[in-house]
Every structure is written in C-alpha cells, then in structure tokens.
mmCIF file of C-alpha atoms in Angstrom:
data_model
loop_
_atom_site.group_PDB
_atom_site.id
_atom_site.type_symbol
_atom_site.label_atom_id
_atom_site.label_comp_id
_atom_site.label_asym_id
_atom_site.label_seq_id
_atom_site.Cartn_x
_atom_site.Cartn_y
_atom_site.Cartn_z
ATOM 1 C CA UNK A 300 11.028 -14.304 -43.715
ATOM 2 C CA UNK A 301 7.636 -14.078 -44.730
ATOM 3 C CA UNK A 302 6.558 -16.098 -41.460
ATOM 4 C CA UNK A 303 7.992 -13.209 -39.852
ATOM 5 C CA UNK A 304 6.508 -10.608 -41.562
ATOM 6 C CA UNK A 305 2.545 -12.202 -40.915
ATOM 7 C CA UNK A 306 3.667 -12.971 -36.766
ATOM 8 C CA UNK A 307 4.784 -9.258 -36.764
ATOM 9 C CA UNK A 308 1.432 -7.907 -38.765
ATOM 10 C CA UNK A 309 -0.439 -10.038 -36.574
ATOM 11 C CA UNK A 310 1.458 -9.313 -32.786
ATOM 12 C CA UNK A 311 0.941 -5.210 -33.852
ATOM 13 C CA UNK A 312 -2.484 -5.740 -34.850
ATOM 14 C CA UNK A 313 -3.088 -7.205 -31.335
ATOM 15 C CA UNK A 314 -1.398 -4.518 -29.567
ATOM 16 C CA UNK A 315 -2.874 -1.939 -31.060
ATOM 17 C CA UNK A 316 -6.267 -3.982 -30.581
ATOM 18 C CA UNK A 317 -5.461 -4.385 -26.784
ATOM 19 C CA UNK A 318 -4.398 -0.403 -26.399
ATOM 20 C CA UNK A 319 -7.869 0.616 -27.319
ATOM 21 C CA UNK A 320 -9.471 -1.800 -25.909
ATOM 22 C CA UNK A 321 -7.248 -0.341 -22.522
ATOM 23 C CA UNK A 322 -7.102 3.449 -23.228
ATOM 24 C CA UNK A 323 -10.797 3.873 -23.740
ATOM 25 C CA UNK A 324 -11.716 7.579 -24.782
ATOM 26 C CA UNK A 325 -13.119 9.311 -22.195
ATOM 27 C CA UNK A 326 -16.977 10.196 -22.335
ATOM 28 C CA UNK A 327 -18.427 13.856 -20.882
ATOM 29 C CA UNK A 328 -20.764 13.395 -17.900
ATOM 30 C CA UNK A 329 -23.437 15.532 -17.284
ATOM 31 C CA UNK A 330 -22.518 16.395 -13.638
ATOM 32 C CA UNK A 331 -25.500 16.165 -10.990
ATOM 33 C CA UNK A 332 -24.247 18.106 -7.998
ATOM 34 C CA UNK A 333 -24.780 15.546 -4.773
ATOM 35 C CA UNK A 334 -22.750 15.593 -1.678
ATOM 36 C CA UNK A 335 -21.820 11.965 -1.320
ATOM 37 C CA UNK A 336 -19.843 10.465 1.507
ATOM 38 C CA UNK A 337 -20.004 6.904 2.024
ATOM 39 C CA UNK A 338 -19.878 5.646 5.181
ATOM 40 C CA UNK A 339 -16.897 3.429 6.384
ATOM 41 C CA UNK A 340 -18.132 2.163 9.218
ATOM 42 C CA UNK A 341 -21.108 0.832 7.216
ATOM 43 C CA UNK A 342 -18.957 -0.964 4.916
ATOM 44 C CA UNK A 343 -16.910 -2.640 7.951
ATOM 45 C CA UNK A 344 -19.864 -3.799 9.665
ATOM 46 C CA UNK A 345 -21.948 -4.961 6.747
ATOM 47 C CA UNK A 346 -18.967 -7.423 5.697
ATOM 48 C CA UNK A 347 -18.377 -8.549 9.455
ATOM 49 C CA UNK A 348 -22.023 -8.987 9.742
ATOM 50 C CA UNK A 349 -22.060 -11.244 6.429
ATOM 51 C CA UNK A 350 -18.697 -12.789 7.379
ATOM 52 C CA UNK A 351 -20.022 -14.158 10.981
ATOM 53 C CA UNK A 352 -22.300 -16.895 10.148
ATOM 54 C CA UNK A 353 -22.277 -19.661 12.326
ATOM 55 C CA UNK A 354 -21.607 -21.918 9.152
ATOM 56 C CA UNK A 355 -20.087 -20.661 6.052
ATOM 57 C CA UNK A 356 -22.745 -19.307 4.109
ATOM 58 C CA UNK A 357 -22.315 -21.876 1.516
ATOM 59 C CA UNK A 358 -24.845 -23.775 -1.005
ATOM 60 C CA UNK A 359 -24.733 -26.677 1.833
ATOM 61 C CA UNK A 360 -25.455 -24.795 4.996
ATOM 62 C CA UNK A 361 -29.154 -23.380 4.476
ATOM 63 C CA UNK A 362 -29.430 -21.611 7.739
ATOM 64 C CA UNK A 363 -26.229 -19.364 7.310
ATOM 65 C CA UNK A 364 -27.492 -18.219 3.898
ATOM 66 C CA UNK A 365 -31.110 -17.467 5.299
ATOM 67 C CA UNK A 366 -29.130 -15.483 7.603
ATOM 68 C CA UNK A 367 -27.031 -13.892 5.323
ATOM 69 C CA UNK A 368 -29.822 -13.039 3.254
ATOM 70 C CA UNK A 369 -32.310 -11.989 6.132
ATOM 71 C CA UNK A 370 -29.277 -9.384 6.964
ATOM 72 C CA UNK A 371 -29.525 -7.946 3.435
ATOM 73 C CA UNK A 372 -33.524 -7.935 3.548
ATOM 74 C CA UNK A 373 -33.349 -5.946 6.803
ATOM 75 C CA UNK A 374 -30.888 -3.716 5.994
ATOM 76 C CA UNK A 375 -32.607 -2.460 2.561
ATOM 77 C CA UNK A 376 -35.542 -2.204 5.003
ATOM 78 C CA UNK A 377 -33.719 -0.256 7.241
ATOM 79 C CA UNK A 378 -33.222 2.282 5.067
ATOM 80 C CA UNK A 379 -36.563 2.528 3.554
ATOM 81 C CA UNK A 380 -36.462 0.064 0.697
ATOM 82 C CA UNK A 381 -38.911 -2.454 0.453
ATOM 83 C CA UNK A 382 -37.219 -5.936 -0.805
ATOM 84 C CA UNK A 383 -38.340 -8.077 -2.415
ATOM 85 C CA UNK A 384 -37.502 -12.355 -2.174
ATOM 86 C CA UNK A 385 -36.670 -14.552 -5.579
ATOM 87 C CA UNK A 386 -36.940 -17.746 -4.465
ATOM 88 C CA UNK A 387 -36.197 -20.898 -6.449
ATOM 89 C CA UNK A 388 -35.754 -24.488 -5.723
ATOM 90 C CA UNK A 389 -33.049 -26.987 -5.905
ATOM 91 C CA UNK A 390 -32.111 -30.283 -4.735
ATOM 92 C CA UNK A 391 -35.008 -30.273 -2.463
ATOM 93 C CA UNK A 392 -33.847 -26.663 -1.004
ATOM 94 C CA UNK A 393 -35.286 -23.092 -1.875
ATOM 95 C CA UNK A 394 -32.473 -20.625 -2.602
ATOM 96 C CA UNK A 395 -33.459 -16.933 -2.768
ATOM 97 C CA UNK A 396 -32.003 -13.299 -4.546
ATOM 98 C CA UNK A 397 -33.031 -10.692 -2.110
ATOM 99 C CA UNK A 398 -34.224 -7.287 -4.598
ATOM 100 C CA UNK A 399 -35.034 -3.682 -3.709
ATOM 101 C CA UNK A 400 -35.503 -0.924 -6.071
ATOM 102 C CA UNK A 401 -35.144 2.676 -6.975
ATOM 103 C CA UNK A 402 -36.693 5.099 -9.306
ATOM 104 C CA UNK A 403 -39.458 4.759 -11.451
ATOM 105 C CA UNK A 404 -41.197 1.672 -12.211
ATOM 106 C CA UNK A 405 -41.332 2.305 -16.065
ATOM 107 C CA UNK A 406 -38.251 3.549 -16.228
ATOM 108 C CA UNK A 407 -35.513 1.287 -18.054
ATOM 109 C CA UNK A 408 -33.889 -1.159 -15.899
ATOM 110 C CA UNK A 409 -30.323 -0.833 -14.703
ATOM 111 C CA UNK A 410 -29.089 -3.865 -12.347
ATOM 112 C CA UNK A 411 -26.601 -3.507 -9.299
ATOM 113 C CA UNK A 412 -25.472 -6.986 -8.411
ATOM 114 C CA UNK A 413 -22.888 -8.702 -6.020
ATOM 115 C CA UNK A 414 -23.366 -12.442 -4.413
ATOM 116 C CA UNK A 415 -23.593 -13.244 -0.768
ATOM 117 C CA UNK A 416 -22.720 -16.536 -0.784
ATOM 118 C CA UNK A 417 -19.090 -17.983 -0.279
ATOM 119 C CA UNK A 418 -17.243 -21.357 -1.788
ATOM 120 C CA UNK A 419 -16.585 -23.688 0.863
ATOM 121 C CA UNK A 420 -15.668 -23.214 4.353
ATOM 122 C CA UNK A 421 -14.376 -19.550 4.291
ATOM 123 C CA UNK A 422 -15.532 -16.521 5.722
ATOM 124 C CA UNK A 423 -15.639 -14.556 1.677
ATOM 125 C CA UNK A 424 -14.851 -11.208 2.976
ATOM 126 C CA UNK A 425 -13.870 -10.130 0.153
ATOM 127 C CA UNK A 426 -15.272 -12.955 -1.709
ATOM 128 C CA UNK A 427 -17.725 -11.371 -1.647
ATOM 129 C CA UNK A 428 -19.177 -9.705 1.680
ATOM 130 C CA UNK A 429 -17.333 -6.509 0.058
ATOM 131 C CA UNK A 430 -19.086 -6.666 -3.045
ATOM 132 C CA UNK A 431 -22.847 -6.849 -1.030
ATOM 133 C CA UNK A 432 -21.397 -4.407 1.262
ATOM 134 C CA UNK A 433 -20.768 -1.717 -1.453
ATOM 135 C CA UNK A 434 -24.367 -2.643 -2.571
ATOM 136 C CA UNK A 435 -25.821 -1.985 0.476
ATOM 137 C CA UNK A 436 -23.885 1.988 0.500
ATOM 138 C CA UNK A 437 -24.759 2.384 -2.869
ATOM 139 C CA UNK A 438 -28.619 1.837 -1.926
ATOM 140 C CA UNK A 439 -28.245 4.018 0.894
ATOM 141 C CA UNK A 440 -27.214 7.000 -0.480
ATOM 142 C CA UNK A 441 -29.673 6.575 -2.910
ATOM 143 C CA UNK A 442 -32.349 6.370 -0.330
ATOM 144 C CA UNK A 443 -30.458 9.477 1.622
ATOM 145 C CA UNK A 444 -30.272 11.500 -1.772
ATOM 146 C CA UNK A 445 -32.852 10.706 -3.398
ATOM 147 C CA UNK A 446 -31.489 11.490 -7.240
ATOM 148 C CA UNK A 447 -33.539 12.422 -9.712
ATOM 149 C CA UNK A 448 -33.320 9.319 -12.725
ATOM 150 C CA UNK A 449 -35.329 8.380 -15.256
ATOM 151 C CA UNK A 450 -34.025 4.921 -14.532
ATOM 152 C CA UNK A 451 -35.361 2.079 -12.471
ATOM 153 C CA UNK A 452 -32.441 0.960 -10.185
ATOM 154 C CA UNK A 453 -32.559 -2.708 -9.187
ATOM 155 C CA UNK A 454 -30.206 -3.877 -6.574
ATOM 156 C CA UNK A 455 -30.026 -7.422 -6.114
ATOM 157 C CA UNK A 456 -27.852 -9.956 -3.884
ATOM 158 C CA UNK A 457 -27.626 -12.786 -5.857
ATOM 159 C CA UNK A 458 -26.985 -16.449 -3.782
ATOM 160 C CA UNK A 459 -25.313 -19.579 -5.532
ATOM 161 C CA UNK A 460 -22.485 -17.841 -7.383
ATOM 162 C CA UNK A 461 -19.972 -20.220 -6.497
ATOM 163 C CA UNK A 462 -19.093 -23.915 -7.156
ATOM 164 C CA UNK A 463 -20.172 -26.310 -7.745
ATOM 165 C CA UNK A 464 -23.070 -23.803 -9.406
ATOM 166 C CA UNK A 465 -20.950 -21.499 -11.175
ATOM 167 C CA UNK A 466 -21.729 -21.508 -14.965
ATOM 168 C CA UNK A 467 -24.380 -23.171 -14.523
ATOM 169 C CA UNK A 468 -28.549 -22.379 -14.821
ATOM 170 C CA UNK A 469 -28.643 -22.794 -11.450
ATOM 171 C CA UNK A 470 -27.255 -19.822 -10.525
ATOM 172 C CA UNK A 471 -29.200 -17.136 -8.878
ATOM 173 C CA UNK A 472 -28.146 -14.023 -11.265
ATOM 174 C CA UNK A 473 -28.973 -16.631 -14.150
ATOM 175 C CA UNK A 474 -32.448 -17.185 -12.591
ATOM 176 C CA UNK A 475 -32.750 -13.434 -12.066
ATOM 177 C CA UNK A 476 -31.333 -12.815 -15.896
ATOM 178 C CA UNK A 477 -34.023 -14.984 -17.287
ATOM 179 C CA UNK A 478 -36.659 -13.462 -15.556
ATOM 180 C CA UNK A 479 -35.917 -9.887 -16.905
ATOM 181 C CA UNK A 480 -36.316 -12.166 -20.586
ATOM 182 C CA UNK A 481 -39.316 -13.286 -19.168
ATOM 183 C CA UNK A 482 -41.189 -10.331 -18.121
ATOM 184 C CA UNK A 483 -39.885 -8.042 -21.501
ATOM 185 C CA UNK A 484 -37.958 -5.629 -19.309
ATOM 186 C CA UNK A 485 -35.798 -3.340 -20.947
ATOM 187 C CA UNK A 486 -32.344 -3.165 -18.929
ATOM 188 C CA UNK A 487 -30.161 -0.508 -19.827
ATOM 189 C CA UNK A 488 -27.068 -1.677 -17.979
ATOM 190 C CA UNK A 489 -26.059 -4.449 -15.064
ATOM 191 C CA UNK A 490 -22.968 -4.007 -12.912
ATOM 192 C CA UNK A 491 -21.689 -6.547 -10.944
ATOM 193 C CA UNK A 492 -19.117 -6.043 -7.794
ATOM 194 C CA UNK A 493 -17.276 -8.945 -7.269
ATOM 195 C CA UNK A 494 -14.499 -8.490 -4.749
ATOM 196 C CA UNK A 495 -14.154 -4.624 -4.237
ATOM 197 C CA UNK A 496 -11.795 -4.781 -1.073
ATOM 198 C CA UNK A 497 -8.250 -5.769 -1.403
ATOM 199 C CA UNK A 498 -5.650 -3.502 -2.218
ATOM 200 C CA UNK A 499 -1.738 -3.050 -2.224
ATOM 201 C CA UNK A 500 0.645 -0.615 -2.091
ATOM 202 C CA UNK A 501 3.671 -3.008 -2.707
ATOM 203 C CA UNK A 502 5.522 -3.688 -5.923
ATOM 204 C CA UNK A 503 4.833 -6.559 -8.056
ATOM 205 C CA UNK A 504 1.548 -7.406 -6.040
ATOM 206 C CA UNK A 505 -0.375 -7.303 -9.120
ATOM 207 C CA UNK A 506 -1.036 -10.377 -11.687
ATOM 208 C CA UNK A 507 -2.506 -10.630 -15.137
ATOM 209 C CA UNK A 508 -4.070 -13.382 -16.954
ATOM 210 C CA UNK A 509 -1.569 -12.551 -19.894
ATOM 211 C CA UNK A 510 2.349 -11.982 -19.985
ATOM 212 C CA UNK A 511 1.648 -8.832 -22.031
ATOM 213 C CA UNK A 512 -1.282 -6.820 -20.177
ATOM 214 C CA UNK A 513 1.709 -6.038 -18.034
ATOM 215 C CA UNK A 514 2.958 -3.472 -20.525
ATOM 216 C CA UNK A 515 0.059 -1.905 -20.012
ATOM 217 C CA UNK A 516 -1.301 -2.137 -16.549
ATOM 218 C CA UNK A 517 0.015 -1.484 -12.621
ATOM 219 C CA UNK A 518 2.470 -3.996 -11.262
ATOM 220 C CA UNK A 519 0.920 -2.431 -7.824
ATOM 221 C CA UNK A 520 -2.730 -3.727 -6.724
ATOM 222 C CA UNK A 521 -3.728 -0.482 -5.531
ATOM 223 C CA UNK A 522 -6.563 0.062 -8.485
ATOM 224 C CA UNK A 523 -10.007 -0.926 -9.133
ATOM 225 C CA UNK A 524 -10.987 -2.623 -12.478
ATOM 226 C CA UNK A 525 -14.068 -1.720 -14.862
ATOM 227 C CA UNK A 526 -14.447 -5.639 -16.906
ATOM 228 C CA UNK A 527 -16.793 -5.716 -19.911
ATOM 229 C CA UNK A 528 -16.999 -7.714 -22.886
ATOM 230 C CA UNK A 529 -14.943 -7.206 -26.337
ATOM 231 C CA UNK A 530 -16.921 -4.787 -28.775
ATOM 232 C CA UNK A 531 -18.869 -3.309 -25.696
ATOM 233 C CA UNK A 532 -17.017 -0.659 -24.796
ATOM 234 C CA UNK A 533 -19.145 1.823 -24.669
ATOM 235 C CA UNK A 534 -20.757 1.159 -20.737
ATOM 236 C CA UNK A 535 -17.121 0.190 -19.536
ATOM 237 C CA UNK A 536 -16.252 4.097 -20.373
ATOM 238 C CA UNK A 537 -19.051 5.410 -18.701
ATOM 239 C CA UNK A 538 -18.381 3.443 -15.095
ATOM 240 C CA UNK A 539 -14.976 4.458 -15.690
ATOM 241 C CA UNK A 540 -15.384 7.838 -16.520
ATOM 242 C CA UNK A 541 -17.665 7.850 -13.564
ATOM 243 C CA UNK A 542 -15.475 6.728 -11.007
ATOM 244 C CA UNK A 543 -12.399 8.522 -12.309
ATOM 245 C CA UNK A 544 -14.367 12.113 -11.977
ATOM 246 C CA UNK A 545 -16.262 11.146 -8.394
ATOM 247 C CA UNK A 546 -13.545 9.292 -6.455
ATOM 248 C CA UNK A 547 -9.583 9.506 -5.867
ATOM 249 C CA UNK A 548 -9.478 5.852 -6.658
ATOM 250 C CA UNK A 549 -7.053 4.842 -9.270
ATOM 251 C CA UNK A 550 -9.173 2.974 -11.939
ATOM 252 C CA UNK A 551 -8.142 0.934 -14.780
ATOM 253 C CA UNK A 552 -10.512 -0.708 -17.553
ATOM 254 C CA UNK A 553 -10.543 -3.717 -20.181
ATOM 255 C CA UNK A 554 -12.778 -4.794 -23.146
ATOM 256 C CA UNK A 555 -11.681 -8.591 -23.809
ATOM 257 C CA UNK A 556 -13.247 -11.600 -24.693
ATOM 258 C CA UNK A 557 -14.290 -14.161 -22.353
ATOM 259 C CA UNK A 558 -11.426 -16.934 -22.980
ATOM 260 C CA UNK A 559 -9.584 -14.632 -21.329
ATOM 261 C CA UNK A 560 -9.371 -15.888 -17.646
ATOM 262 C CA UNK A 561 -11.092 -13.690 -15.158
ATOM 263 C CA UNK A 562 -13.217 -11.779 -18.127
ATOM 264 C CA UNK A 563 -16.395 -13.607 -17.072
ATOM 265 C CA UNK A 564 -15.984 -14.695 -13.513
ATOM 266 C CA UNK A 565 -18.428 -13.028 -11.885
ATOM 267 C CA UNK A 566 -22.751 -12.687 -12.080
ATOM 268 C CA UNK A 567 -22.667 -10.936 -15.298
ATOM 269 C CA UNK A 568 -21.570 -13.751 -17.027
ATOM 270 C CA UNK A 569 -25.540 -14.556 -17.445
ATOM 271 C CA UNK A 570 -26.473 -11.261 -18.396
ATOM 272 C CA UNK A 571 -23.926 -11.012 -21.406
ATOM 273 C CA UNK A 572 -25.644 -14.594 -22.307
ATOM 274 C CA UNK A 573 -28.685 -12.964 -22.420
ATOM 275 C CA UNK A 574 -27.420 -10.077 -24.462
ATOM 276 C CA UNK A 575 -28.176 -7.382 -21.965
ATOM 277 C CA UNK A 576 -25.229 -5.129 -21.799
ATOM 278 C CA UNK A 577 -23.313 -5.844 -18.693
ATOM 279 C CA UNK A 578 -19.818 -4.876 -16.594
ATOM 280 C CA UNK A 579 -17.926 -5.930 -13.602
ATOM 281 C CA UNK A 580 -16.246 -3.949 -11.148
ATOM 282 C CA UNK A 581 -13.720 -5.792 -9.320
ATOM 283 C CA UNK A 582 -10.119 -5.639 -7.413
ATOM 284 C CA UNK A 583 -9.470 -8.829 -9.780
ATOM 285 C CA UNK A 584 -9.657 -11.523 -7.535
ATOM 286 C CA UNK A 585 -6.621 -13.786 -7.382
ATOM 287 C CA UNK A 586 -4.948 -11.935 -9.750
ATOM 288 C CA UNK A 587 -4.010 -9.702 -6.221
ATOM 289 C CA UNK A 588 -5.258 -11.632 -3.517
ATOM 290 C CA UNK A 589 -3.958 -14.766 -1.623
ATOM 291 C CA UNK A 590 -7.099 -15.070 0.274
ATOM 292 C CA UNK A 591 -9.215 -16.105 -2.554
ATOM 293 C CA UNK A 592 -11.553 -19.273 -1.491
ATOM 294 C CA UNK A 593 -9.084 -19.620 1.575
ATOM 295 C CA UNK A 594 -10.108 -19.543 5.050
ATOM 296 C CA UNK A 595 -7.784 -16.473 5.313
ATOM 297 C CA UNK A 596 -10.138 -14.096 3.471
ATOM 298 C CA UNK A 597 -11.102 -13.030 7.025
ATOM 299 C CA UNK A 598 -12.669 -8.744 7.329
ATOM 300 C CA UNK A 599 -9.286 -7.915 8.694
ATOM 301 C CA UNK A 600 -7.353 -8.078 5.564
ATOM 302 C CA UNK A 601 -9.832 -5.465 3.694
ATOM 303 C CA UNK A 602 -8.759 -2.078 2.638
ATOM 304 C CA UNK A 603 -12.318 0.198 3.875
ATOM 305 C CA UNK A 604 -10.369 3.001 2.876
ATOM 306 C CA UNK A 605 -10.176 1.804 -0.685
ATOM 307 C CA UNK A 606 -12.801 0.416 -0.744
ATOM 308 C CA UNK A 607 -15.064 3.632 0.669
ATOM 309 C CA UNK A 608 -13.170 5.091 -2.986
ATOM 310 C CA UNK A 609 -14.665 2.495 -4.996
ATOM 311 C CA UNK A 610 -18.143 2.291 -3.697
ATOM 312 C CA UNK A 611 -18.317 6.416 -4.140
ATOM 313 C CA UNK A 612 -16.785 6.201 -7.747
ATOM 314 C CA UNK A 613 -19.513 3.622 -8.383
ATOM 315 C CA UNK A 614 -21.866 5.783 -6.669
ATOM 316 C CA UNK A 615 -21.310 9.031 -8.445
ATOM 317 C CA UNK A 616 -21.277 6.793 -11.674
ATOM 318 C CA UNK A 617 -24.656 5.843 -11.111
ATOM 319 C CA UNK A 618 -25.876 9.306 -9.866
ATOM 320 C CA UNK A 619 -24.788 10.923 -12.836
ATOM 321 C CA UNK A 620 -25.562 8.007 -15.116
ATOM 322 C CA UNK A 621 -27.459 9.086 -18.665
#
C-alpha cells in the first residue's frame, strides 16, 4: 500500500510538472506595428533551389554543399546583407557556416539558425531546406522593414548537422557556438528551425516521444512546436507568445530535459552546452513525418501554406522581441 501511495505522489508530481512545463503563462508583448507578409513563392523556390543539387548536399559531396551554401551567400546578398564565410577544416576538406547580420553591432547577440546540409542521399526538403528557407524570409523582411532593435541579429546556415557529425565538435553550429565563447559576445537568445514544413490535417498523424504527452498535445500534425530546455522557460514563452499573437498557426510548446528523445536534436544542442539560452522551432521531425532521412522528403510533400504561418509567427516574434 505504501508502494502505492509514493508511485501515486510521484506520477502527480510529474503531471503537474509536465502541465507547466506545457501550459506556459503567457507573456505581454510590446506590439511594434509592421505589415509583414511573407512571401510563398520565396519559400518554394528557396527549398527547390537547396533541394536540386546535383549530389546530395551531404558531408561527402563537397561541390553540392559549396553550392548549397553559395545559394545562401547570394541570396543574403541579394537582399542587401553582406555575409559573411566560417570556414573550418576537416578530414582534409574546409566546411563553411555562411553569416549575415542585422542591427547594431554592440547590440546583444540573438542567433537565427537552421542547417543546409542533408544525411545521406536525400533531397532534405524538409530536412532541412525548410528550415534555411524560413531563414532566408525572416532576413528579408528584416532587410524590407527595417525594425528598429537594440539587438544584433545573426542569421547563420550552419553545414555538418547530420551524421556521422551530429553531437559531435565537429559540427558547424558547435564551431560557431564556441566562437561566440571566444570572442566574449553576449547572446541574448538562439533559435534554431529544424524542419518547419510538414503538416497534417488527418487524425492520429501525430507522435510523441512519451505515451503520456498525448494527454496533453494534438493527435493531428497540423501545429508548430517551440522546444527549449527544462528550467528555461522563460524564452520558449516569448517565441510562443510571439507566434501565437502574429500568425494563425496553431503552436504548441515544451520545457523538458534532453533524455527526452527529440529535446536536443537540432543546432541548439551546442548552444545549451555552452550555456547560452537557446530554443528550437520545429514540426517535430519523425514524430509526423515519414520522409525523415528518406529519399522521399522531396519539395512536393511541403505544406508553404503552413509553413508561410510559421516563418511570420517567427517573424513577428523577432520584430517585437524585448
């Protein structure tokens, strides 16, 4: 009986632990009136451009990532942006983040990341061309707004996310983490977007890494997910609150620790090593899609019209950001 008692304490206690790590009081945002309308069109081509390497733009086939990245590069260019190359060796090859910024250069540092490069022989549209696609947007209508911040906006497309690299130094948002270490920058905040473009409508489409979180959560995949770390819930709320008041997207958040499978599966895995306060925004990966590191996750099975809700949630987020 009294084994009872303790597995009850201890099954309410996590309950009640996971509901407020879920439910996350809202924070007030000071509104900044801007007229944003992301572009659809840009999203579709960026992630067909990305996804139409003559190789798969994998840790193996140098030219396709040089491409990839060279597409980034011109594109922040493009719009006005001057990027910058983080290069790095390895095995005998030289790997490289492309970087542009925003805002001033004092001003505390708050990251935008998503990775260009894919696992294997796939094309990654959403694994991760959507992720470097919203990116892109976001940089755009910073460029076309032109916000007031007293922030210094750094958006970076990171290469080498995948295996056999993952979780390892090698990495190019661990490279990029350490140098912020290096050079004493203060970073306020670093979002990554890792996989913002595959939705459903249809029930039971949605998996969780635990039996429970289904109590709690959609069974429908037709939501996008703010990720941050247990105890830093405090960034997760504002990128939620964010989203929820500048896009019709449904959005959903979650505080947990990183044995959790999923948590920290993405680029800011190394900032949270670092102890820089970091998030990920994400349609969760394989917990919806199918596609994940298969040749199948081709630009055709992408939702733009969900995902044009995600990247203006994130950019109103940002806009409005204090």
């Amino acid at each position: 009986m009294k084994k009872k008692k303790i597995a009850l304490i201890i099954s309410l206690f996590l309950i009640g632990t996971l509901v407020n790590a879920i439910g996350h009081p809202i924070l007030l945002i000071k509104e900044k009136q801007h007229n944003i309308k992301i572009n659809k069109d840009n999203l579709l081509e960026d992630v067909k451009q990305l996804a139409a390497t003559p190789q798969a733009r994998n840790h193996e086939n140098i030219a396709s990532l040089n491409q990839a990245a060279q597409y980034i590069a011109d594109e922040f260019s493009d719009m006005g942006l001057a990027p910058v190359e983080q290069t790095y060796k390895l095995n005998g090859q030289e790997y490289k983040n492309i970087i542009a910024f925003y805002g001033p250069e004092q001003g505390k540092r708050i990251v935008i990341g998503a990775h260009y490069d894919v696992c294997g022989e796939q094309q990654g549209a959403d694994d991760n061309a959507s992720g470097v696609a919203g990116l892109l947007e976001i940089a755009r209508q910073f460029q076309e707004h032109k916000p007031d911040t007293a922030y210094r906006f750094e958006f970076v497309a990171y290469t080498l996310e995948e295996p056999p690299y993952f979780r390892t130094e090698n990495m190019g948002s661990h490279v990029h983490a350490k140098s912020l270490i290096e050079d004493k920058v203060e970073v306020e905040a670093m979002i990554s977007l890792e996989m913002i473009g595959y939705f459903s409508e249809e029930k039971n489409s949605q998996d969780y890494p635990i039996g429970i979180l289904k109590w709690f959560y959609p069974t429908k995949a037709n939501y996008i997910a703010v990720v941050g770390k247990l105890g830093k819930g405090k960034l997760t709320r504002k990128i939620k609150k964010g989203i929820k008041k500048g896009s019709p997207i449904e959005v959903r958040s979650i505080n947990a620790p990183a044995s959790v499978v999923g948590i920290d599966f993405s680029d800011h895995l190394n900032y949270w090593k670092y102890d820089f306060n970091a998030i990920m925004v994400t349609d969760t990966s394989f917990f919806r899609n199918a596609n994940y590191h298969q040749k199948t996750d081709t630009p055709e099975t992408l939702d733009y019209d969900k995902m044009t809700e995600v990247v203006q949630g994130v950019t109103y987020a940002l806009f409005n950001y204090e």
